XYZ file of C-alpha atoms in Angstrom:
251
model
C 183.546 -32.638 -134.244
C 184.175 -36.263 -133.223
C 186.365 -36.397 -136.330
C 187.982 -33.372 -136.243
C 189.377 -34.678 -132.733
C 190.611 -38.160 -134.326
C 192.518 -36.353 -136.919
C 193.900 -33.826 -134.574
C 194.919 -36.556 -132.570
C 196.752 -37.986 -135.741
C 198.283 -34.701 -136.787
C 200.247 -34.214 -132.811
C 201.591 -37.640 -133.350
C 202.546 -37.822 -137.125
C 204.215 -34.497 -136.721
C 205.911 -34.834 -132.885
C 207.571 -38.034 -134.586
C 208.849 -36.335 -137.630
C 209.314 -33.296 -135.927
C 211.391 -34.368 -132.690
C 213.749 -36.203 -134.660
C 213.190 -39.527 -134.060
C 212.945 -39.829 -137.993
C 214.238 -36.926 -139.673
C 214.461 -33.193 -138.673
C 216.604 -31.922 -135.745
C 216.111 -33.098 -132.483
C 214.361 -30.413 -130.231
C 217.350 -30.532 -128.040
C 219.648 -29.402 -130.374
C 217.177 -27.085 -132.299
C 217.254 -23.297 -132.069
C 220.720 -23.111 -131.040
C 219.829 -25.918 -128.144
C 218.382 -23.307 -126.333
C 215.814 -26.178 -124.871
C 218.741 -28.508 -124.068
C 218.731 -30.670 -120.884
C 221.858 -27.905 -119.706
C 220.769 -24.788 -121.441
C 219.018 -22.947 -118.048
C 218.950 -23.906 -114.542
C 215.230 -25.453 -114.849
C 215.939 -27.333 -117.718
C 214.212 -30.757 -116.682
C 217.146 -33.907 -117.884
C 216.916 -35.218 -121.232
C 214.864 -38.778 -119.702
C 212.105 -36.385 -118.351
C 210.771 -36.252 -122.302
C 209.994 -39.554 -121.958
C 206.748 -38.795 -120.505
C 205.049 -37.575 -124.396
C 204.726 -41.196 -125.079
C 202.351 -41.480 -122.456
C 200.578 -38.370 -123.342
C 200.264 -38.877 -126.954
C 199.343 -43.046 -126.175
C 196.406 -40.936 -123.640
C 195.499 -38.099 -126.925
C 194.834 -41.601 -128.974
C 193.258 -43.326 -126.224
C 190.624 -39.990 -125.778
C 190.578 -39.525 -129.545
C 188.555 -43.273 -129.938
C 186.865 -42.938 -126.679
C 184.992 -39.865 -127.257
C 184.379 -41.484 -130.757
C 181.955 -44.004 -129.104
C 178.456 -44.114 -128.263
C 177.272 -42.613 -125.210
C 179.187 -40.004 -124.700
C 177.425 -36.776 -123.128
C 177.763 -33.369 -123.167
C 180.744 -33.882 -121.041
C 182.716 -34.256 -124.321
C 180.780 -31.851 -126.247
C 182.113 -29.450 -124.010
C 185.448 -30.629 -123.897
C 186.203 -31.407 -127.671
C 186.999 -27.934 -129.322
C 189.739 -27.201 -126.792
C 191.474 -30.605 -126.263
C 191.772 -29.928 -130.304
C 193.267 -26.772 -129.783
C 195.718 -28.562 -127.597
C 195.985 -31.704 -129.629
C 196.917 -28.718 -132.531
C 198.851 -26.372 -130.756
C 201.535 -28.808 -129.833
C 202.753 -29.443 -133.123
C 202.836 -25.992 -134.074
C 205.106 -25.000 -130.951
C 207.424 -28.324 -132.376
C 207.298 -26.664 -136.061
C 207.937 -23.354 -134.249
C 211.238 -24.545 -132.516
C 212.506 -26.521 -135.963
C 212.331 -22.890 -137.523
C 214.278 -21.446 -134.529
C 211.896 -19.233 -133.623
C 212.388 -19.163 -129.882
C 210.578 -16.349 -128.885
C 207.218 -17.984 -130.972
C 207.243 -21.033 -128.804
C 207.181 -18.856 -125.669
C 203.436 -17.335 -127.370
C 202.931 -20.779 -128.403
C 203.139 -22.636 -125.417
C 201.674 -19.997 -122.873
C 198.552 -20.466 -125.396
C 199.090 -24.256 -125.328
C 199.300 -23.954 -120.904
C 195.889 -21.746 -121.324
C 194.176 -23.987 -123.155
C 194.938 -27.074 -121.092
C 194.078 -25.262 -118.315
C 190.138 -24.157 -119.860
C 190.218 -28.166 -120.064
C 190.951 -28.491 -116.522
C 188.702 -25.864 -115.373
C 185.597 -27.652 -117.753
C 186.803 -31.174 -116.523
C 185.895 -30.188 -112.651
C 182.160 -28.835 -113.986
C 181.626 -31.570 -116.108
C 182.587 -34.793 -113.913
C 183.632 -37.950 -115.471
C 181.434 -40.485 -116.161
C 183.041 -43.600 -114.961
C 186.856 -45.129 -113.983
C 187.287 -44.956 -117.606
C 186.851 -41.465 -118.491
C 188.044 -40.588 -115.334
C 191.402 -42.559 -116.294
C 191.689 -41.485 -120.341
C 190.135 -38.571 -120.360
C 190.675 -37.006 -116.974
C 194.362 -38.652 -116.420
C 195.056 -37.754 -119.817
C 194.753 -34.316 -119.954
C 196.016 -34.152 -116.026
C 199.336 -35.244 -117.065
C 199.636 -33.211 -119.724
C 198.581 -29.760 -117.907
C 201.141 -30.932 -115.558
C 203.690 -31.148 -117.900
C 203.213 -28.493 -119.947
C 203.519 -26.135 -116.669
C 206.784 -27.386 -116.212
C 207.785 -26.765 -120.102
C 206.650 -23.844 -119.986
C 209.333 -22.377 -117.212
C 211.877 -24.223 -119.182
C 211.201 -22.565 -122.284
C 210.120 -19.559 -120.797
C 213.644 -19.293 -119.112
C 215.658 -20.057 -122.402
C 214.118 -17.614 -124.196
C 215.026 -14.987 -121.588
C 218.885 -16.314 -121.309
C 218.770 -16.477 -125.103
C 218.016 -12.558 -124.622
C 220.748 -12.514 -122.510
C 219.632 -12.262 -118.820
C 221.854 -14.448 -117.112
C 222.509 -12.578 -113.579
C 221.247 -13.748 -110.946
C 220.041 -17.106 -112.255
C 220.323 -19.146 -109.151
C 218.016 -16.943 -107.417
C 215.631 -16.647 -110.303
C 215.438 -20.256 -110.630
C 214.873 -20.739 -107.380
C 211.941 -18.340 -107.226
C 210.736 -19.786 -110.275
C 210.830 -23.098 -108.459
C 208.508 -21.935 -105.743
C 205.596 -20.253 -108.204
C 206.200 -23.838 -109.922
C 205.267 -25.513 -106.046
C 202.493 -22.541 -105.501
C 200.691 -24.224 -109.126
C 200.919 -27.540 -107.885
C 199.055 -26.763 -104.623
C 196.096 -24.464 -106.371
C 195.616 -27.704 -109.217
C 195.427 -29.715 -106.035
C 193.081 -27.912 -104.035
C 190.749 -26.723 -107.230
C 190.659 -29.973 -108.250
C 190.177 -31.976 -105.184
C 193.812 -33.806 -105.363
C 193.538 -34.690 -108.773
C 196.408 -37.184 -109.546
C 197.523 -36.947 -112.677
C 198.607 -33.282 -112.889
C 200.816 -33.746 -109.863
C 202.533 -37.021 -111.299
C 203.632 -34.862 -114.631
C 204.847 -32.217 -112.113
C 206.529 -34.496 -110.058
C 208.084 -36.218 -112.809
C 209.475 -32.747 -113.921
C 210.774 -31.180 -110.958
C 212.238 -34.420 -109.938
C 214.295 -34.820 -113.754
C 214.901 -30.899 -113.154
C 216.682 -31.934 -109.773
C 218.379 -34.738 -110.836
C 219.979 -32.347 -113.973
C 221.351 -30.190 -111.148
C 222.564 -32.562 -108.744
C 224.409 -34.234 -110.880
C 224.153 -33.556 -114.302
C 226.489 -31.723 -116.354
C 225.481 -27.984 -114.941
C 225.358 -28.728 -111.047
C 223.282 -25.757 -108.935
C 222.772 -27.488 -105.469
C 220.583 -25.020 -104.242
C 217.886 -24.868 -107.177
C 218.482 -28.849 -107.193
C 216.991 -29.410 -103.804
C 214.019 -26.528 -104.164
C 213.198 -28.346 -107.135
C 212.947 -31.593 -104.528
C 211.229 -29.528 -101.710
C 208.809 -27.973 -104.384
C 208.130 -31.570 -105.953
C 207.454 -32.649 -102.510
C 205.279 -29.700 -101.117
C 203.203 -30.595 -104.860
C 202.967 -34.611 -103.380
C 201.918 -33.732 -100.223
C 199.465 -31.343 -100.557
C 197.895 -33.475 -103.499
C 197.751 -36.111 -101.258
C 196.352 -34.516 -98.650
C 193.659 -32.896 -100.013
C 192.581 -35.862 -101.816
C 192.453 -37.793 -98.598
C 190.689 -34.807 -96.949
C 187.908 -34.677 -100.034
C 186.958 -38.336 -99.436
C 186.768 -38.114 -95.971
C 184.462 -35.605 -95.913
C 182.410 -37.587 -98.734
C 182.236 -40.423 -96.814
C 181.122 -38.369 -93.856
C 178.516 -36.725 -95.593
């Protein structure tokens, strides 16, 4: 299984590269119409938000040769077959999109958010075993569960204005906005105030903001709920964190 995980690794790279456009292919923004453009919905995060898959397919490499090494317990046993999943599942929703297949990457990438979230659930019952794992494995998968619950409102929400439901869609986005907060704060207090999930959904909701501040479709009122909501995620991170090692340190 160790192998399978390198080579899955591999695989969400390789094809995200050729797949994004960076080499050949279409760029996702432009694919399927640009329904997943930076201006296609009103919780469309801006283009720079993207940025942040270098840093979670540098962290799927990083796990991919740590849980290759010696020692590792059942920890990673546990945590292997669906960290592949999501390592596989990635590329398919990329190969999904280059087909134009809009409604696919919706299935895809709800599976792709439940998956990462089994991860997250097995990550707080199996605790890390040092800064290390804590940091690669832990922060890696943190960020992307993060991230992929803000993708998933963006592509959610294209697919539905691709159907055609466009009324309304301040008000929508806004509520939207507000289940996005209401994640933030359960990841936060079932984890403890882990860090990493609430950086990727910071990150997010504060590119989302910026997009509709000033970016080329300007919605002042889902701009600053996306702020408030990226706050309310900070905050309560932060505070429960602070909260769970005060009461360690008491007990």
């Amino acid at each position: 299984m160790k192998i399978v995980v390198v080579v899955s690794a591999v695989v969400a790279v390789v094809v995200s590269f050729l797949g994004s456009g960076a080499w050949i292919g279409t760029p996702i923004a432009e694919a399927a119409g640009g329904a997943l453009s930076a201006t296609s919905t009103l919780v469309a995060p801006a283009g720079p938000a993207f940025s942040i898959w270098s840093v979670i397919y540098t962290g799927l490499i990083a796990y991919a040769v740590w849980q290759f090494l010696p020692g590792r317990t059942a920890r990673h046993a546990a945590l292997r077959v669906p960290i592949v999943a999501s390592m596989l599942l990635n590329p398919a929703w990329i190969l999904v999109i280059q087909i134009g297949q809009l409604w696919l990457s919706v299935i895809v990438i709800v599976a792709l958010l439940a998956v990462l979230v089994r991860v997250f659930v097995l990550m707080q019952r199996h605790r890390p075993e040092g800064v290390v794992d804590a940091v690669i494995a832990d922060g890696t998968m943190g960020v992307y569960l993060g991230w992929v619950c803000v993708a998933t409102i963006a592509n959610v929400s294209a697919w539905l204005v691709s159907l055609g439901f466009t009324s309304g869609a301040t008000v929508w986005a806004i509520i939207v906005l507000v289940v996005a907060a209401g994640v933030g704060v359960f990841l936060a207090q079932y984890s403890g105030g882990a860090v990493a999930p609430m950086l990727a959904i910071v990150w997010g909701l504060g590119w989302l903001a910026q997009g509709r501040l000033s970016g080329e479709v300007v919605d002042t009122a889902v701009g600053w709920t996306a702020v408030l909501a990226a706050v309310v995620v900070a905050i309560a991170t932060v505070g429960t964190r602070v909260r769970e090692r005060r009461s360690v340190s008491v007990g």
